[in-house]
Short mmCIF file of C-alpha atoms and ligand atoms in Angstrom, two decimals:
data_model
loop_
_atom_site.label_atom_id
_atom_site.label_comp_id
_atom_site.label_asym_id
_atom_site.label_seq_id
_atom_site.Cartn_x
_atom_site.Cartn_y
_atom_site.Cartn_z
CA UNK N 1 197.07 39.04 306.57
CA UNK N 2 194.50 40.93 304.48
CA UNK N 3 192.28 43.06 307.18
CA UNK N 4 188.78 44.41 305.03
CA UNK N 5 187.65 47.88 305.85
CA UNK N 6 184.29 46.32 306.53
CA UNK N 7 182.47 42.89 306.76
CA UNK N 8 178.73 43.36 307.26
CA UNK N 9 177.12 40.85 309.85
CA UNK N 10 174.78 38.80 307.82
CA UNK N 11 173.52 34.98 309.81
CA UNK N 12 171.96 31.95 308.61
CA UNK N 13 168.32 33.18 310.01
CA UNK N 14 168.79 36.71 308.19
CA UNK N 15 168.77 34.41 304.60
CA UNK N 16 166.15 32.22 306.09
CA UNK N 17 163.65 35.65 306.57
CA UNK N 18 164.51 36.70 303.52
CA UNK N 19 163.90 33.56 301.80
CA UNK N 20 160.55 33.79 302.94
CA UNK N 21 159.71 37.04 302.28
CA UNK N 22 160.62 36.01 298.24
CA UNK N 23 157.80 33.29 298.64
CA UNK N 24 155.36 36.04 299.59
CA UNK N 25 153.57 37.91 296.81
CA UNK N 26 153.90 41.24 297.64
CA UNK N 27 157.69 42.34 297.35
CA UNK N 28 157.35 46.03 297.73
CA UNK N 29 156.16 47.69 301.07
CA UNK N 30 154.18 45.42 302.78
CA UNK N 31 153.71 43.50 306.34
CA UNK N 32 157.70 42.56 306.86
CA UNK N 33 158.10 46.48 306.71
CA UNK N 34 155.50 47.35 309.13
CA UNK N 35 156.87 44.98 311.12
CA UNK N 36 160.51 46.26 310.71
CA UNK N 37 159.48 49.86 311.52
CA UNK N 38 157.69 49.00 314.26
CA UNK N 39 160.81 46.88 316.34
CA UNK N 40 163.03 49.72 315.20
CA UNK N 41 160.80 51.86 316.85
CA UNK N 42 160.30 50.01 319.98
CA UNK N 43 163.84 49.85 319.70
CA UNK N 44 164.80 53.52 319.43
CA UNK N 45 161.83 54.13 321.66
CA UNK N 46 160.05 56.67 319.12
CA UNK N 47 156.55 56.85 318.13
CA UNK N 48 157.11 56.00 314.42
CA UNK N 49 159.81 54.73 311.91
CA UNK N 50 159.06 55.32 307.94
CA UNK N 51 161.43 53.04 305.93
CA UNK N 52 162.78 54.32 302.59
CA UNK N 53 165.43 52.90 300.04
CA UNK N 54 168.43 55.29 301.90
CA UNK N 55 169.36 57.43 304.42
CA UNK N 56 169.87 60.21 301.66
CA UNK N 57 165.72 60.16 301.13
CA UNK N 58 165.37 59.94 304.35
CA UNK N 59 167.05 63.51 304.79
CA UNK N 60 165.13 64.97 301.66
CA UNK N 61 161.83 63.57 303.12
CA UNK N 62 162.56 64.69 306.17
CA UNK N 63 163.58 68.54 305.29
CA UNK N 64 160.41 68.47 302.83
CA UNK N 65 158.45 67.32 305.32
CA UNK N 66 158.93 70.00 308.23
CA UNK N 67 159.32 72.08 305.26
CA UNK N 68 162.33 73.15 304.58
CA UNK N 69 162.19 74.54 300.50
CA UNK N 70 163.65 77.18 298.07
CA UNK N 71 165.19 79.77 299.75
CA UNK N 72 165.64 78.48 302.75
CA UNK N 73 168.87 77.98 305.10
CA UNK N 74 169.71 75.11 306.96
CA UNK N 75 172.61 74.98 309.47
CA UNK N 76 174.33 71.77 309.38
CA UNK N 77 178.38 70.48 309.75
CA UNK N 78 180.91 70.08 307.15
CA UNK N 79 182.26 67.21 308.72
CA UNK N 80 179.62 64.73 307.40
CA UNK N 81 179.49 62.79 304.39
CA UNK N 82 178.20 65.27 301.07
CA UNK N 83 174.58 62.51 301.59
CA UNK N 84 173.94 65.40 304.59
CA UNK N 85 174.66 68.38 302.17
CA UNK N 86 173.09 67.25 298.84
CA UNK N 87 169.60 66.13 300.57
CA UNK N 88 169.71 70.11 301.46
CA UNK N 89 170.48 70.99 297.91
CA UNK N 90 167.82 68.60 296.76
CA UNK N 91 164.53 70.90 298.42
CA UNK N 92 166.19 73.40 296.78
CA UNK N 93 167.76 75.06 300.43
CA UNK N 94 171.07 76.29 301.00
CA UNK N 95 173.48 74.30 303.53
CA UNK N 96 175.19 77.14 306.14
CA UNK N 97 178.28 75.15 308.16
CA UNK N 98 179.17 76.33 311.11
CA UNK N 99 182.94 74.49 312.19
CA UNK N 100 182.90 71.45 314.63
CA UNK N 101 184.45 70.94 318.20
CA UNK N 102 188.39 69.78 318.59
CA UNK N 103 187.63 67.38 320.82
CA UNK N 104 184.79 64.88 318.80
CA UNK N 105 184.40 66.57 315.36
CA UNK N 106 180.89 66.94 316.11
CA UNK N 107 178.92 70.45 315.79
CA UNK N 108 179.98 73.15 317.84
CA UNK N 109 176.95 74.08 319.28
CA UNK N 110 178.48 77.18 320.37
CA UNK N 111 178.55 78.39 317.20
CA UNK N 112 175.16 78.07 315.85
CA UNK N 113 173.22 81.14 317.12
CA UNK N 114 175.55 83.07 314.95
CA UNK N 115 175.05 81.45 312.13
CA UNK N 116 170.98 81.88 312.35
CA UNK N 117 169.55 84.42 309.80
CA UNK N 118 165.95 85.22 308.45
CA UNK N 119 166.38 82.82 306.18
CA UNK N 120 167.13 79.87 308.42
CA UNK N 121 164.70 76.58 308.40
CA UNK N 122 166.12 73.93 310.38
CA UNK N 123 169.84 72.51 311.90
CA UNK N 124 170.82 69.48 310.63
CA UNK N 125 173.28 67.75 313.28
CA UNK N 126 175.55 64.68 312.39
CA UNK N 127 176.38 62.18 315.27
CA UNK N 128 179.73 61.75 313.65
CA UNK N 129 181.45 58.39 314.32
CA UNK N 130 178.67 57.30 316.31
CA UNK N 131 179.26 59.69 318.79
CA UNK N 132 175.68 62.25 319.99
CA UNK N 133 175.75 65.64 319.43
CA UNK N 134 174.51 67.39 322.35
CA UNK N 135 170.75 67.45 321.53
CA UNK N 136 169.74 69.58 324.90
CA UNK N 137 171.41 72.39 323.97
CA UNK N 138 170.51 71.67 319.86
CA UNK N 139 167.09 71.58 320.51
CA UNK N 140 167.05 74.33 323.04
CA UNK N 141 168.23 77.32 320.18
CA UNK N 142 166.49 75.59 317.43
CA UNK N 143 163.13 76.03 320.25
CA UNK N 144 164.49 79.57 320.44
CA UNK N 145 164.28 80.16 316.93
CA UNK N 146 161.81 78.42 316.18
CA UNK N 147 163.40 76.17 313.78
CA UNK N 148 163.17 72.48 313.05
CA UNK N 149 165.56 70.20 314.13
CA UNK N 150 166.56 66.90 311.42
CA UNK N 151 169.20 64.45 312.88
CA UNK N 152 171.47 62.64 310.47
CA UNK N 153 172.04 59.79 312.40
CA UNK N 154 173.79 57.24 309.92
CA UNK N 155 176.37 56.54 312.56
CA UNK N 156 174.05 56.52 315.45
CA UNK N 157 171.50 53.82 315.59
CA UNK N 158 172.65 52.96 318.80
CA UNK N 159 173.92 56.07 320.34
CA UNK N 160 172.65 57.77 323.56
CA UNK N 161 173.72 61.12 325.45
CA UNK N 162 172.54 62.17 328.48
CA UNK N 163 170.17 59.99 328.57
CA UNK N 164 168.66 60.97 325.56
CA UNK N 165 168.77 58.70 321.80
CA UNK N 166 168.87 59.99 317.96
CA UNK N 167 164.74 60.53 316.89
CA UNK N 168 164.05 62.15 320.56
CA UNK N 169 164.58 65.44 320.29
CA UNK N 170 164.98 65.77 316.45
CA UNK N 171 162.06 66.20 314.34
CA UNK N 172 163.02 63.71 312.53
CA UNK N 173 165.96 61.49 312.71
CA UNK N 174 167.82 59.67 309.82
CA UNK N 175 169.23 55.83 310.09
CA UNK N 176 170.91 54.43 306.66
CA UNK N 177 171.50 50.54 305.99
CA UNK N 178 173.82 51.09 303.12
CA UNK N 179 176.35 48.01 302.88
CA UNK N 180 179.13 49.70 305.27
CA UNK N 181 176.78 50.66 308.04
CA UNK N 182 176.11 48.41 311.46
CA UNK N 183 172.69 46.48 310.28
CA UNK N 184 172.18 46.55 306.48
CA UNK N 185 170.13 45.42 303.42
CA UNK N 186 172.69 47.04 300.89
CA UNK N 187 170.90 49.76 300.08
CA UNK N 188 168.30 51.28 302.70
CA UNK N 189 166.96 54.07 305.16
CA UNK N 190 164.37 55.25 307.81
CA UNK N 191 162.97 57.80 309.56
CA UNK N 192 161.93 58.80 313.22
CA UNK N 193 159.50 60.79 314.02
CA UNK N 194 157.52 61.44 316.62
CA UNK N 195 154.80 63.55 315.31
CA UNK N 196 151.65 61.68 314.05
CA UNK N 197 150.74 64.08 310.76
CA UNK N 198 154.61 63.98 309.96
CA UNK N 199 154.60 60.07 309.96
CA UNK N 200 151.27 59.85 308.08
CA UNK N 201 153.28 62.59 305.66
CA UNK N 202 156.37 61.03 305.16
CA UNK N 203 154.36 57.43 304.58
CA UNK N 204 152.84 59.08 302.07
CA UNK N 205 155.85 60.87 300.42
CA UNK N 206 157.90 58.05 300.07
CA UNK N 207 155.63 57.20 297.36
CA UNK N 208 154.47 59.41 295.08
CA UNK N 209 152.22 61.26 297.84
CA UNK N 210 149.07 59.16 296.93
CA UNK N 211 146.65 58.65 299.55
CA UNK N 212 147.00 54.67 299.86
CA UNK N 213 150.32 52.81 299.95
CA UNK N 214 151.78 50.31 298.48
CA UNK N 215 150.49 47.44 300.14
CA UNK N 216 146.86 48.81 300.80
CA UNK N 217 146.60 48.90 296.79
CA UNK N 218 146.52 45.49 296.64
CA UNK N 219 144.01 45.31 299.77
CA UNK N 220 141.07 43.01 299.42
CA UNK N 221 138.35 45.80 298.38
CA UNK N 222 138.92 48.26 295.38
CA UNK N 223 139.22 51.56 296.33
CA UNK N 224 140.26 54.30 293.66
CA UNK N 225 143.52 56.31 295.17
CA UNK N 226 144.11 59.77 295.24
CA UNK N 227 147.13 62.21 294.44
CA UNK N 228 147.40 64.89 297.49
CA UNK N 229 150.71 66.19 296.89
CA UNK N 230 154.18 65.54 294.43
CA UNK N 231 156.04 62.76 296.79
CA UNK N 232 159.02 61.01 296.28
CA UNK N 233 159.24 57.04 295.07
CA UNK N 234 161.55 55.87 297.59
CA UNK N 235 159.31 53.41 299.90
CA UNK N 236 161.71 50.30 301.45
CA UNK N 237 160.30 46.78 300.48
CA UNK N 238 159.77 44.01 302.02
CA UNK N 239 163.13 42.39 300.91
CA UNK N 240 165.13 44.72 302.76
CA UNK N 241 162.64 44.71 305.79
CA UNK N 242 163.48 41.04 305.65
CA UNK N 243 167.19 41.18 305.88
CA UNK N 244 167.20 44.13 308.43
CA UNK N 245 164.84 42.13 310.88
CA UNK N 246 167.30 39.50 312.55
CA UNK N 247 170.15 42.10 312.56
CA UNK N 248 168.12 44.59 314.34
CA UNK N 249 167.69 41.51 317.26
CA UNK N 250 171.67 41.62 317.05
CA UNK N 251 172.19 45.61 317.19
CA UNK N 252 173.22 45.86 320.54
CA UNK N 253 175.57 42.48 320.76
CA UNK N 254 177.48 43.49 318.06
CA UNK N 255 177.62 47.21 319.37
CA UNK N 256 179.47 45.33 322.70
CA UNK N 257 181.88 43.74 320.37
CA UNK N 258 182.70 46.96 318.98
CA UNK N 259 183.18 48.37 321.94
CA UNK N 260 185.65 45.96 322.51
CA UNK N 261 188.04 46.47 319.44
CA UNK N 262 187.67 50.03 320.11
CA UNK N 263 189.58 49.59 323.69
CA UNK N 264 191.81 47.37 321.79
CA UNK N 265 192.53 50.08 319.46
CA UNK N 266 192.72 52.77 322.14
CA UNK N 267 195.23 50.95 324.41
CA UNK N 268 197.74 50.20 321.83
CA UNK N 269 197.75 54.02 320.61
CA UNK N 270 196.90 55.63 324.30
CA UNK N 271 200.80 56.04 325.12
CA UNK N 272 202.17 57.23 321.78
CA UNK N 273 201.77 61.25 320.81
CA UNK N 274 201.20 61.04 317.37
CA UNK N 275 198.19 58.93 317.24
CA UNK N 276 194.76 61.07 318.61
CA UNK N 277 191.66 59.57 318.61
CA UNK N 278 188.15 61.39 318.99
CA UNK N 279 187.45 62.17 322.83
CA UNK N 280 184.20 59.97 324.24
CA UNK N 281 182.06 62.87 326.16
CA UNK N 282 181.01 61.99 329.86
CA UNK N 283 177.53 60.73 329.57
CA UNK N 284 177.77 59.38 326.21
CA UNK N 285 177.36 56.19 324.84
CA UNK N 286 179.03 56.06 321.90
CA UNK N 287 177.52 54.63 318.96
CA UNK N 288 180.83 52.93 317.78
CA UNK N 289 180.23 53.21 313.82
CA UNK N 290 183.47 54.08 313.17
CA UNK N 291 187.06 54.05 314.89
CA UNK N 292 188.77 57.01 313.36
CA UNK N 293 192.59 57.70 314.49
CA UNK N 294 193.84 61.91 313.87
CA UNK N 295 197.30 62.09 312.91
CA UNK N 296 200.07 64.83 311.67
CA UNK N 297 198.02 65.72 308.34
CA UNK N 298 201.92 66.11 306.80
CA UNK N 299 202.39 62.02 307.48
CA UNK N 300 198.52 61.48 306.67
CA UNK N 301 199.00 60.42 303.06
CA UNK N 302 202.26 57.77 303.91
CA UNK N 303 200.32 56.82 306.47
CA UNK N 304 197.21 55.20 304.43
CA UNK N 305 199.55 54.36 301.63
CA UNK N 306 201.57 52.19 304.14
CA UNK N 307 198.34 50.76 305.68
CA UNK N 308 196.90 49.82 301.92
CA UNK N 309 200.26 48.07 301.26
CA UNK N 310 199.65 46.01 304.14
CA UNK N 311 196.15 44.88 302.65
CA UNK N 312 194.48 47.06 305.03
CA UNK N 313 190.99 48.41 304.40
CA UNK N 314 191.28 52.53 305.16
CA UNK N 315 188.74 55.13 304.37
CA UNK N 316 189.27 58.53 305.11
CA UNK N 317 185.71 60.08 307.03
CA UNK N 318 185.38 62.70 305.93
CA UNK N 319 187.40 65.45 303.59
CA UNK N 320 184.92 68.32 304.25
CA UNK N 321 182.26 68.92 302.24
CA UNK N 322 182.57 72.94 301.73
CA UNK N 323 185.79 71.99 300.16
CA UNK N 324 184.31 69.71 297.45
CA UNK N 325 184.38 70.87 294.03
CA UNK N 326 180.75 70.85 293.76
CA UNK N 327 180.18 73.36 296.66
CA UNK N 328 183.20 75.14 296.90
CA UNK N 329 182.39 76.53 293.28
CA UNK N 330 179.01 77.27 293.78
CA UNK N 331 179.04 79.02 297.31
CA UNK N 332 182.42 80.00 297.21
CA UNK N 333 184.29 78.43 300.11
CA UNK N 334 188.08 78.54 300.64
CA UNK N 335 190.36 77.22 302.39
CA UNK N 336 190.47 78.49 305.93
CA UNK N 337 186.54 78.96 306.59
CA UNK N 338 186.24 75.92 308.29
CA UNK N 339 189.24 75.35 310.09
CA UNK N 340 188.47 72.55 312.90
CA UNK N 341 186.79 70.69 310.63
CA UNK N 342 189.52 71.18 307.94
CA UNK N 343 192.08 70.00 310.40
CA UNK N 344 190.48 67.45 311.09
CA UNK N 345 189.85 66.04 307.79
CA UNK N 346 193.42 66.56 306.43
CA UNK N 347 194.32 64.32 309.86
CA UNK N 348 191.78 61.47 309.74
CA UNK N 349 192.06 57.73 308.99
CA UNK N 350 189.05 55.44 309.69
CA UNK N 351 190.16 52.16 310.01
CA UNK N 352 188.56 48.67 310.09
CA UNK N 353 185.72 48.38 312.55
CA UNK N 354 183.06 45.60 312.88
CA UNK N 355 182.09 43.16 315.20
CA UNK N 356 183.52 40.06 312.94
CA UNK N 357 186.89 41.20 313.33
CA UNK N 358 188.98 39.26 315.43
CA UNK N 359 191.50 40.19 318.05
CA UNK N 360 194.42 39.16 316.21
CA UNK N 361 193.59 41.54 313.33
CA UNK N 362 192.84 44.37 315.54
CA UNK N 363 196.33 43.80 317.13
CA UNK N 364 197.90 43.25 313.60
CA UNK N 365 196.22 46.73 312.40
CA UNK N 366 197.28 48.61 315.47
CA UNK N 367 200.79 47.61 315.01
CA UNK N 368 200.84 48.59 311.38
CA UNK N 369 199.70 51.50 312.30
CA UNK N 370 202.36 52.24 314.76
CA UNK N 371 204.76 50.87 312.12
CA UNK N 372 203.70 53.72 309.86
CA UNK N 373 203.48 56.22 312.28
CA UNK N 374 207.31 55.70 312.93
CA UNK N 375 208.58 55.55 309.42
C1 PLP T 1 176.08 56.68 304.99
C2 PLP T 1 175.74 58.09 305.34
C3 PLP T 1 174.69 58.78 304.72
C4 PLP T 1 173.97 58.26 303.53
O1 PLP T 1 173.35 57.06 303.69
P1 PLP T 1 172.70 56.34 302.41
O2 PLP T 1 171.83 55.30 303.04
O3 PLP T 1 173.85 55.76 301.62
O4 PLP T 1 171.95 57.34 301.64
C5 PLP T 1 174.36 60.03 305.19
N1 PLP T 1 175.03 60.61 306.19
C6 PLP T 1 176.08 60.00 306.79
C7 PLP T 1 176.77 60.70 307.90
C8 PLP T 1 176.47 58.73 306.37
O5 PLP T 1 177.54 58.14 306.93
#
């Protein structure tokens, strides 16, 4: 049995939308987007959704636009993937980690007041796995400080906590539709806001900061455009709109299924000690983007190796970031100065997770990983 680390969800009617969005003239940003942003906004229950062509604009537009610039700090989790860092490094700001909790992998909230300085702009929580951060207490120090608060909230479309969802306490919060995440277009991103001038900001950002969009250029009566700021070119089109509407219909189905597998998963690893999984906080509805498994970081490696044999699709999510070449060298991190989060990446194993799998190959991955786990 060959098990793929992820099949994306795409129907019949998703071609079908898209196939008529290629018979419409405009291709760029246009009416299927609006239309897009504004169900994933009912959805989310925001005030406005900006689509862009990834979540990785969608954090560089979003620190630019409470702006966050040279100079500045932003306080944000090494657990993520390096998208989270580098949109930091892109408005020219410096990314400060501060270590995650045991228990999720998510930000320790305990430890950000510590980590503010002067310097600080903005905390940058990730809803890893799926899983919420706890925004009350997030937003409550970042009120404190008065810094802004940007969610990256590629795992977390349909999270909740305490009654609260990614894009409601967050300045701004961050969705990606790359090809691995739970509705996609390939390549593709949005953001929430709540603010009016932010949304009419980041709408204007995403491309090139001129004072008409895409679509409103090719409006029935000439009108010349203006340049207000230097923007970004990353505006979503109406092909990915297209492909994203009919999976957004199916968000919450297919969350269900997942939540299935993942008690599937969890009951055939709940009685042995060497399998740990991420804990599910009280009050938390779990996102379910990814079903990651923590195991003895010495039997890690043997562990995937034995899994790939198999024809099993693995990823490990994440190695930290502070450890990466790229940032280790240039702020200096060792070994040691993030050790939750270190632990945790040395232990980790994501494993196949999407609502198309079937039972028999969640059973057949469980028991190859139990296979491993006792060589
Ligand atoms: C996928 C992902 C991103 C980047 O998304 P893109 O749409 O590929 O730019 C950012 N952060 C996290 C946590 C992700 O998983």
């Amino acid at each position: 049995m060959k098990v793929d680390f992820f099949r994306h969800n795409l129907d019949d009617i998703d071609i079908q939308n898209v196939n008529r969005a290629l018979r419409d003239n405009i291709l760029t940003t246009g009416k299927t987007t609006e239309e897009f942003e504004m169900k994933l906004a009912k959805y989310l229950t925001v005030n406005h959704v900006v689509g862009v062509m990834s979540c990785t604009h969608a954090l560089e537009l979003g620190l630019a636009g409470v702006g966050v610039g040279p100079g500045d700090e932003v306080i944000t989790t090494p657990m993520t993937y390096i998208a989270t860092t580098d949109a930091i490094e892109y408005v020219g700001a410096r990314p400060v980690f501060v270590d995650v909790e045991e228990a999720t992998g998510n930000i320790n909230a305990d430890l950000i007041e510590r980590a503010i300085t002067s310097k600080t702009k903005a905390i940058l929580p990730v809803h890893l796995y799926g899983q919420m951060c706890d925004m009350g207490r997030i937003r409550a120090i970042a009120d404190k400080y008065h810094l802004k608060v940007i969610e990256d909230a590629a795992h977390c479309l349909e999270g909740e906590r305490d009654g609260v969802r990614p894009g409601q306490l967050g300045d701004v919060a961050c969705f990606s539709f790359y090809a691995t995440k739970s509705i996609t277009c390939g390549e593709g991103g949005a953001l929430a806001v709540n603010s009016d001038g932010l949304a009419e900001w980041c709408k204007k950002a995403r491309g090139h900061g001129l004072s008409k969009d895409m679509h409103g250029r090719f409006g029935n009566a000439y009108k010349h455009y203006e340049k207000d700021f230097l923007g970004f070119k990353c505006n979503m089109s109406n092909i990915q709109a297209a492909l994203l509407i009919g999976q957004l219909g199916r968000v919450e189905e297919m969350r269900e299924r997942r939540e299935e597998i993942a008690k599937i998963y969890n009951d055939s690893f709940e009685k042995n000690k060497k399998v740990r999984v991420p804990a599910v906080l009280s009050g938390t509805n779990h996102g379910r983007h990814l079903y990651a498994i923590w195991v003895d970081p010495m039997s890690r490696d043997k562990i995937l190796e034995y899994l790939f044999s198999k024809d099993i699709g693995i990823v490990v999510t994440y190695q930290p970031v502070h450890l990466m070449k790229y940032y280790r060298e240039k702020y200096s991190f060792r070994d040691g100065d993030y050790p939750v989060a270190e632990k945790i990446g040395a232990a980790t194993i994501s494993l196949p997770f999407y609502a198309k799998l079937t039972n028999d190959e969640v059973s057949y991955v469980a028991r190859c990983v139990l296979e491993a786990i006792n060589l």
